[in-house]
Coordinates of C-alpha atoms and ligand atoms in Angstrom, one line a residue:
M1339 CA 0.1 0.3 0.0
S1340 CA 2.1 3.1 -1.0
G1341 CA 1.4 6.2 1.9
E1342 CA -0.7 7.9 -0.4
D1343 CA -3.3 5.2 -0.3
K1344 CA -2.8 5.1 3.1
Q1345 CA -3.4 9.2 3.8
N1346 CA -6.8 8.7 2.3
D1347 CA -8.0 6.1 4.3
R1348 CA -11.0 7.4 6.7
D1349 CA -10.3 6.9 10.1
A1350 CA -12.1 3.8 11.4
T1351 CA -9.4 2.2 9.0
K1352 CA -6.5 4.3 9.9
V1353 CA -6.8 2.7 13.5
V1354 CA -6.2 -1.4 12.4
H1355 CA -4.0 -0.5 10.2
A1356 CA -1.7 2.0 11.8
G1357 CA 1.9 1.2 13.0
R1358 CA 1.8 -2.5 11.8
R1359 CA 5.0 -3.0 9.6
P1360 CA 5.7 -5.9 8.6
E1361 CA 9.5 -5.9 10.1
W1362 CA 7.7 -5.2 13.6
T1363 CA 5.2 -8.0 13.4
Q1364 CA 6.2 -10.6 11.8
G1365 CA 2.4 -11.0 10.4
I1366 CA 1.5 -11.1 13.7
V1367 CA -1.8 -9.0 14.1
N1368 CA -0.9 -7.7 17.0
P1369 CA 2.5 -5.6 17.7
P1370 CA 3.6 -8.5 20.3
V1371 CA 6.2 -7.0 23.0
W1372 CA 9.0 -7.1 22.9
R1373 CA 11.5 -6.4 26.4
A1374 CA 15.3 -5.3 25.8
S1375 CA 17.6 -3.5 27.6
T1376 CA 20.7 -5.0 26.5
I1377 CA 20.8 -5.5 22.6
L1378 CA 23.0 -7.3 21.6
Y1379 CA 25.8 -6.1 18.0
D1380 CA 27.6 -8.6 15.7
D1381 CA 30.7 -6.3 16.0
I1382 CA 31.7 -3.5 16.9
A1383 CA 31.6 -2.0 13.6
E1384 CA 27.6 -2.8 14.1
M1385 CA 28.0 -1.7 17.5
R1386 CA 29.3 1.7 16.3
E1387 CA 26.2 2.4 13.6
R1388 CA 23.6 2.0 15.6
G1389 CA 25.3 3.9 18.2
S1390 CA 25.8 6.9 15.4
A1391 CA 23.4 10.0 14.9
D1392 CA 20.7 8.4 13.2
T1393 CA 19.7 5.5 15.7
H1394 CA 15.8 6.2 15.0
H1395 CA 13.9 2.9 14.4
K1396 CA 17.4 1.0 15.1
L1397 CA 17.4 -1.5 17.8
Y1398 CA 20.5 0.0 20.2
Y1399 CA 19.7 0.5 23.2
G1400 CA 16.6 -0.5 25.9
R1401 CA 15.5 2.7 26.3
R1402 CA 15.9 3.7 23.1
G1403 CA 12.5 1.9 22.3
T1404 CA 11.8 -1.3 20.2
P1405 CA 9.6 -2.5 17.5
T1406 CA 6.9 -2.4 19.8
Q1407 CA 6.5 1.4 21.3
W1408 CA 7.3 2.8 17.6
S1409 CA 4.8 0.2 15.9
L1410 CA 2.2 2.6 18.7
A1411 CA 4.0 6.1 18.8
D1412 CA 4.4 5.5 13.9
A1413 CA 0.7 4.5 14.6
L1414 CA -0.5 8.1 16.6
T1415 CA 1.8 9.9 14.1
E1416 CA 0.0 8.0 10.6
L1417 CA -3.4 9.4 12.4
E1418 CA -2.1 13.2 13.2
P1419 CA -2.4 14.5 9.2
G1420 CA 1.5 16.9 8.9
A1421 CA 3.2 15.2 12.4
Q1422 CA 7.0 14.0 12.0
A1423 CA 7.2 12.0 14.4
T1424 CA 5.4 10.5 18.1
L1425 CA 8.0 10.1 21.2
L1426 CA 6.1 7.8 24.3
Y1427 CA 5.9 8.3 28.0
P1428 CA 5.2 7.1 31.0
S1429 CA 2.2 9.4 31.9
G1430 CA 0.3 11.7 30.1
V1431 CA 1.8 14.3 33.2
S1432 CA 5.5 13.3 32.2
A1433 CA 4.6 14.3 27.5
I1434 CA 2.7 17.4 29.2
T1435 CA 6.3 18.2 30.9
T1436 CA 8.9 17.3 28.9
A1437 CA 7.5 18.7 25.5
L1438 CA 7.6 22.1 27.7
L1439 CA 11.1 21.5 28.7
A1440 CA 11.7 20.9 25.0
V1441 CA 10.5 24.4 24.1
L1442 CA 11.5 26.5 27.5
S1443 CA 14.6 28.1 28.9
P1444 CA 15.6 30.7 31.6
G1445 CA 14.3 34.0 31.5
D1446 CA 11.2 32.4 29.0
E1447 CA 7.2 33.1 30.0
V1448 CA 5.2 30.5 28.9
L1449 CA 1.4 31.1 28.9
L1450 CA -0.8 28.6 30.3
P1451 CA -4.7 28.0 30.2
D1452 CA -6.9 29.2 33.3
S1453 CA -8.6 25.2 32.9
S1454 CA -5.4 23.9 32.4
Y1455 CA -5.5 19.9 33.8
E1456 CA -4.7 20.5 37.4
P1457 CA -0.4 19.1 37.4
T1458 CA 0.4 21.2 34.5
R1459 CA -0.5 24.1 36.5
A1460 CA 1.7 22.4 39.5
F1461 CA 4.1 22.4 37.4
G1462 CA 3.9 25.8 35.7
N1463 CA 3.8 27.2 40.0
G1464 CA 6.9 24.9 41.1
M1465 CA 9.9 23.1 39.0
L1466 CA 8.7 25.9 35.9
K1467 CA 9.6 28.9 38.5
R1468 CA 12.0 27.2 40.0
L1469 CA 13.9 27.1 36.9
G1470 CA 13.5 30.6 36.2
I1471 CA 10.6 30.6 33.7
T1472 CA 7.4 32.6 34.1
A1473 CA 4.0 30.2 34.1
T1474 CA 1.3 33.6 33.1
Y1475 CA -3.0 32.0 33.1
Y1476 CA -4.9 33.8 30.6
D1477 CA -9.0 32.9 30.7
P1478 CA -8.9 29.7 28.0
L1479 CA -11.6 32.1 26.0
I1480 CA -9.7 34.7 25.7
G1481 CA -8.7 33.6 21.3
A1482 CA -6.8 36.0 19.0
G1483 CA -7.0 38.4 22.3
I1484 CA -3.7 36.7 23.5
A1485 CA -1.6 38.9 21.4
A1486 CA -1.9 41.8 24.2
L1487 CA -0.5 39.1 26.7
C1488 CA 2.7 37.8 24.1
S1489 CA 5.9 39.7 24.8
A1490 CA 9.2 39.2 23.7
R1491 CA 10.0 36.2 26.6
T1492 CA 6.5 34.7 25.6
K1493 CA 8.1 31.5 23.8
A1494 CA 5.7 29.2 24.3
I1495 CA 1.4 28.7 24.7
L1496 CA -0.3 26.5 25.8
M1497 CA -3.6 25.3 25.1
E1498 CA -6.1 22.8 26.6
S1499 CA -9.3 22.4 24.8
P1500 CA -12.0 22.3 26.0
G1501 CA -10.7 23.0 29.0
S1502 CA -10.4 20.2 32.4
L1503 CA -13.5 20.6 34.5
S1504 CA -15.6 23.5 33.4
F1505 CA -14.6 22.6 29.3
E1506 CA -14.4 25.9 28.0
V1507 CA -13.5 25.2 24.2
Q1508 CA -10.2 27.6 23.3
D1509 CA -10.3 28.6 19.8
V1510 CA -7.5 26.7 18.5
P1511 CA -6.8 28.4 15.0
A1512 CA -7.5 31.7 16.3
I1513 CA -4.1 31.5 19.0
V1514 CA -2.0 29.5 16.5
A1515 CA -2.1 32.2 14.0
V1516 CA -1.2 34.9 16.5
A1517 CA 1.7 32.7 17.8
K1518 CA 2.7 32.1 14.3
A1519 CA 3.0 35.9 13.4
R1520 CA 5.4 36.3 17.0
G1521 CA 7.8 32.3 16.4
I1522 CA 5.7 31.7 19.2
V1523 CA 5.6 27.8 20.1
T1524 CA 2.7 26.0 20.7
L1525 CA 1.4 23.5 22.2
L1526 CA -2.4 21.0 22.7
D1527 CA -2.8 19.0 25.8
N1528 CA -5.5 17.6 23.2
T1529 CA -6.2 14.3 25.0
W1530 CA -10.4 14.8 25.1
A1531 CA -11.2 15.2 21.5
G1532 CA -8.1 13.0 20.5
P1533 CA -6.5 13.2 16.5
L1534 CA -10.3 11.7 15.3
Y1535 CA -12.1 14.6 16.7
F1536 CA -9.3 17.6 16.7
P1537 CA -6.2 16.8 14.0
A1538 CA -4.3 19.0 16.0
I1539 CA -1.6 19.6 13.4
E1540 CA -3.5 20.2 10.6
K1541 CA -4.6 23.2 13.0
G1542 CA -1.0 24.4 12.8
I1543 CA -0.4 22.9 16.6
D1544 CA 3.9 21.9 16.9
Y1545 CA 3.4 19.9 19.6
T1546 CA 0.2 18.1 20.6
I1547 CA -0.7 15.9 23.6
L1548 CA -2.2 12.7 24.6
S1549 CA -2.6 10.9 27.8
C1550 CA -2.9 7.1 26.4
S1551 CA -4.2 6.3 29.7
K1552 CA -7.6 7.8 28.5
Y1553 CA -8.7 6.5 24.8
V1554 CA -6.0 5.0 23.8
V1555 CA -5.5 2.3 26.4
G1556 CA -9.4 2.8 27.4
H1557 CA -9.2 -0.4 29.6
S1558 CA -8.2 1.9 32.7
D1559 CA -5.0 -0.3 33.6
V1560 CA -2.1 1.7 32.2
M1561 CA -0.8 4.7 32.4
L1562 CA 0.9 6.2 29.4
G1563 CA 0.7 9.7 27.7
S1564 CA 2.5 10.6 23.8
V1565 CA 3.8 14.0 22.3
T1566 CA 3.6 14.0 18.5
A1567 CA 5.7 17.4 16.6
A1568 CA 5.2 19.0 13.8
P1569 CA 7.7 19.0 10.9
G1570 CA 10.9 21.0 12.7
H1571 CA 10.0 20.4 15.7
Y1572 CA 10.9 16.7 17.0
E1573 CA 14.6 17.2 17.3
K1574 CA 14.3 18.9 20.1
L1575 CA 11.5 17.0 22.1
R1576 CA 13.3 13.6 21.6
A1577 CA 16.7 15.4 22.7
T1578 CA 15.3 16.7 26.1
T1579 CA 13.6 13.2 26.2
Y1580 CA 17.2 11.5 25.5
Q1581 CA 18.8 13.5 28.1
L1582 CA 16.2 12.8 31.1
G1583 CA 15.9 9.4 30.2
L1584 CA 12.4 8.9 29.5
C1585 CA 10.7 5.8 27.6
A1586 CA 7.6 3.9 28.2
S1587 CA 7.2 0.3 28.8
P1588 CA 6.9 -2.0 26.4
D1589 CA 4.5 -3.7 28.1
D1590 CA 2.3 -0.7 28.6
A1591 CA 3.0 0.2 25.1
Y1592 CA 2.2 -2.7 23.7
L1593 CA -1.3 -2.5 25.8
G1594 CA -1.6 1.0 24.2
S1595 CA -1.2 -0.3 20.7
R1596 CA -4.5 -2.7 21.6
G1597 CA -6.8 -0.5 23.0
L1598 CA -6.2 1.9 19.8
R1599 CA -7.8 -0.5 17.1
T1600 CA -11.3 0.1 19.2
M1601 CA -10.9 3.6 19.7
D1602 CA -12.5 4.5 17.4
V1603 CA -16.0 2.6 18.1
R1604 CA -15.1 2.5 21.2
L1605 CA -14.8 6.6 21.1
R1606 CA -17.9 6.8 18.9
Q1607 CA -20.2 4.6 21.9
S1608 CA -19.4 6.1 24.4
G1609 CA -20.1 10.0 23.0
A1610 CA -23.0 9.1 21.3
S1611 CA -24.3 8.5 25.0
G1612 CA -22.5 11.5 26.3
L1613 CA -24.3 13.9 25.2
R1614 CA -28.0 11.3 24.8
I1615 CA -27.4 12.1 28.6
A1616 CA -26.3 15.7 28.6
A1617 CA -29.2 16.2 27.1
W1618 CA -31.4 14.6 29.0
L1619 CA -29.5 16.3 31.9
K1620 CA -30.7 19.4 30.3
T1621 CA -33.7 19.3 30.6
R1622 CA -34.3 18.1 34.5
P1623 CA -35.3 21.0 36.8
E1624 CA -32.2 19.9 40.1
V1625 CA -30.2 20.8 36.2
A1626 CA -28.9 24.2 36.3
R1627 CA -26.7 24.4 33.1
V1628 CA -24.6 21.0 31.3
L1629 CA -20.6 21.6 30.0
H1630 CA -21.1 19.6 27.5
P1631 CA -19.1 21.2 24.0
A1632 CA -21.5 20.2 22.0
L1633 CA -24.3 21.4 24.2
P1634 CA -25.3 25.5 23.4
D1635 CA -24.4 26.0 27.3
C1636 CA -21.1 25.2 27.1
P1637 CA -18.9 28.4 26.8
G1638 CA -17.1 28.2 23.4
H1639 CA -19.7 25.5 21.7
D1640 CA -19.6 27.9 19.1
V1641 CA -15.9 27.5 18.1
F1642 CA -16.4 23.5 18.9
V1643 CA -19.2 23.3 15.7
R1644 CA -16.8 24.6 13.4
D1645 CA -13.8 23.2 14.7
F1646 CA -14.3 19.3 15.9
R1647 CA -15.3 16.3 14.4
G1648 CA -17.2 14.8 17.3
S1649 CA -17.5 14.6 21.5
A1650 CA -15.4 12.7 24.1
G1651 CA -18.3 11.1 26.5
L1652 CA -16.6 13.9 28.8
F1653 CA -18.2 16.5 30.4
S1654 CA -19.9 18.3 34.0
F1655 CA -22.8 19.4 35.3
V1656 CA -23.8 22.2 37.5
L1657 CA -26.6 21.5 40.2
N1658 CA -29.2 23.7 41.4
G1659 CA -28.5 24.8 44.3
G1660 CA -27.5 22.2 46.8
N1661 CA -24.1 21.8 48.4
D1662 CA -21.9 19.4 48.5
G1663 CA -23.6 17.6 51.1
A1664 CA -26.5 17.2 48.7
R1665 CA -24.1 16.3 46.0
T1666 CA -22.6 13.5 47.7
A1667 CA -25.8 11.9 48.8
L1668 CA -26.4 12.1 44.5
I1669 CA -22.1 10.7 43.4
D1670 CA -22.8 8.2 46.7
G1671 CA -25.3 6.1 46.2
L1672 CA -24.6 5.7 42.6
R1673 CA -24.1 2.5 40.9
H1674 CA -22.7 2.0 37.5
F1675 CA -20.6 4.8 38.0
G1676 CA -17.4 4.4 40.0
I1677 CA -15.9 7.9 41.9
G1678 CA -12.2 7.7 40.5
F1679 CA -9.7 9.6 38.3
S1680 CA -9.1 9.2 35.0
W1681 CA -11.6 8.4 32.3
G1682 CA -11.8 7.0 29.1
G1683 CA -11.8 3.1 30.1
Y1684 CA -15.2 1.7 29.5
E1685 CA -16.9 2.1 32.5
S1686 CA -18.3 5.7 33.4
L1687 CA -17.1 7.3 36.2
A1688 CA -18.5 10.3 38.2
I1689 CA -16.3 12.7 40.6
P1690 CA -17.4 16.2 42.3
A1691 CA -15.4 19.7 40.3
D1692 CA -14.6 21.9 41.5
P1693 CA -12.7 24.9 39.3
Q1694 CA -12.7 27.6 41.5
R1695 CA -10.4 26.3 43.7
I1696 CA -7.4 27.3 41.6
R1697 CA -8.7 30.1 38.9
T1698 CA -6.3 33.2 39.1
A1699 CA -6.9 34.4 35.8
S1700 CA -10.8 34.6 34.8
R1701 CA -13.9 33.6 37.4
W1702 CA -15.3 30.4 38.2
E1703 CA -19.3 31.4 39.5
A1704 CA -22.1 28.8 39.4
E1705 CA -25.5 27.7 40.9
G1706 CA -24.4 25.0 42.4
P1707 CA -22.1 22.5 42.9
M1708 CA -20.4 21.0 40.2
I1709 CA -19.5 17.3 38.8
R1710 CA -18.4 15.7 36.3
L1711 CA -19.1 12.7 34.1
Y1712 CA -17.0 10.4 32.5
V1713 CA -19.3 8.1 30.3
G1714 CA -18.1 4.6 29.2
L1715 CA -20.0 2.0 27.6
E1716 CA -23.2 0.9 29.9
D1717 CA -26.5 0.5 28.2
T1718 CA -27.5 3.9 28.3
D1719 CA -30.6 4.0 30.3
D1720 CA -29.3 2.1 33.0
L1721 CA -27.3 5.4 33.5
I1722 CA -30.0 7.3 33.2
A1723 CA -31.9 5.9 35.5
D1724 CA -29.2 5.2 38.1
L1725 CA -28.4 9.2 37.6
E1726 CA -32.7 10.3 37.8
A1727 CA -32.3 8.0 41.6
G1728 CA -29.1 10.0 42.1
L1729 CA -31.1 13.7 41.3
A1730 CA -33.9 11.9 43.4
R1731 CA -31.6 11.8 46.3
F1732 CA -29.5 15.5 45.5
A1733 CA -33.6 16.8 45.9
A1734 CA -33.9 15.1 48.7
A1735 CA -31.0 16.4 50.6
R1736 CA -31.1 20.0 49.1
G1737 CA -34.6 20.7 50.4
Ligands
PLP1441 C1 -5.7 12.6 32.4 C2 -5.1 13.9 31.8 C3 -4.3 14.2 31.9 C4 -2.7 13.8 32.8 O1 -2.4 12.4 32.4 P1 -1.8 10.8 33.2 O2 -1.7 9.9 31.5 O3 -3.0 10.6 33.9 O4 -0.8 11.5 33.5 C5 -3.9 15.2 30.8 N1 -4.8 16.1 30.4 C6 -5.9 15.7 30.8 C7 -7.0 16.6 30.0 C8 -6.4 14.6 31.1 O5 -7.4 14.3 31.0

């Protein structure tokens, strides 16, 4: 199959075939686990040759990967039209922190959205600050207005769209245009939509980041992250990654590859069930607002309609009045929604969400406490019945 034919394949086809190079699979359907630390060479000449500048995709030493990791990395690159290459990380957080370290130096400033994933903010306020790098927070809905925040010290802009917990959809093309005009590097935490629903490199992003622990792995049993780089941005990332000694284990990469094959169909089902539940919640008197990018209540909904190809099954809703105790009554009695962090697996989850705790650049005001839901692959009617009973508990506790 030529490269051109492959580019024309649709997403469901791509996730089935991506990264399965015959030299890595030897004909085995799912790329097998190649575990290694030591790699033995036939002679010194071979050792030197493989150790030379371009050791990409040549067995050299375990930390540089084996066909198991290369295959998943390659697959993620194939899913991002226009991308150069992908590297894997032991978690989504290490993917984010390594990408930032690759592009920032002491004295630089990075702009982070006020709706950042909390550990991203902790890195900005912690290690980046210690290294003499300033993290400045911006309103996630700022769009082209971000130009006013850019100075000669601004070297990178991170986006996360939609935002963690509160789901503001960012105007990525507008921010990218401002950044490109000023030579500022752009990074996107694209975990929610992933490459299937938001092809980020095509939209001008320089580094697109995934927590593969979510939909790529898809079974809540592996920590894994990835960064996919646009042409011209990969070498820097690779150098920083190697200097930090980071690598993902072949066993985890194997599970990532295995999950990827069904990602399109899982994402579709989770997204459709999530949207149905979000629309149902919107009709309930106990619910003040549903923050789901595909619904008009969500800030940035118009941008979502313009830029995204679909929605993930992760969203929040704000309760009408009540306090933390009433919210707890709702969540504690749920039968089908587990109480736990992360998402993207086959099972539904619910957690209390309180964005006001960490905001510094924008205000968060709500009619009552908020809950974040992840909708998995259970029957949607069962999930709705569970939530209906939960809302009754909430209403009784609220009084
Ligand atoms: C989960 C998540 C991360 C962190 O990924 P881990 O694999 O848990 O380290 C980063 N960003 C977003 C948006 C996430 O949902």
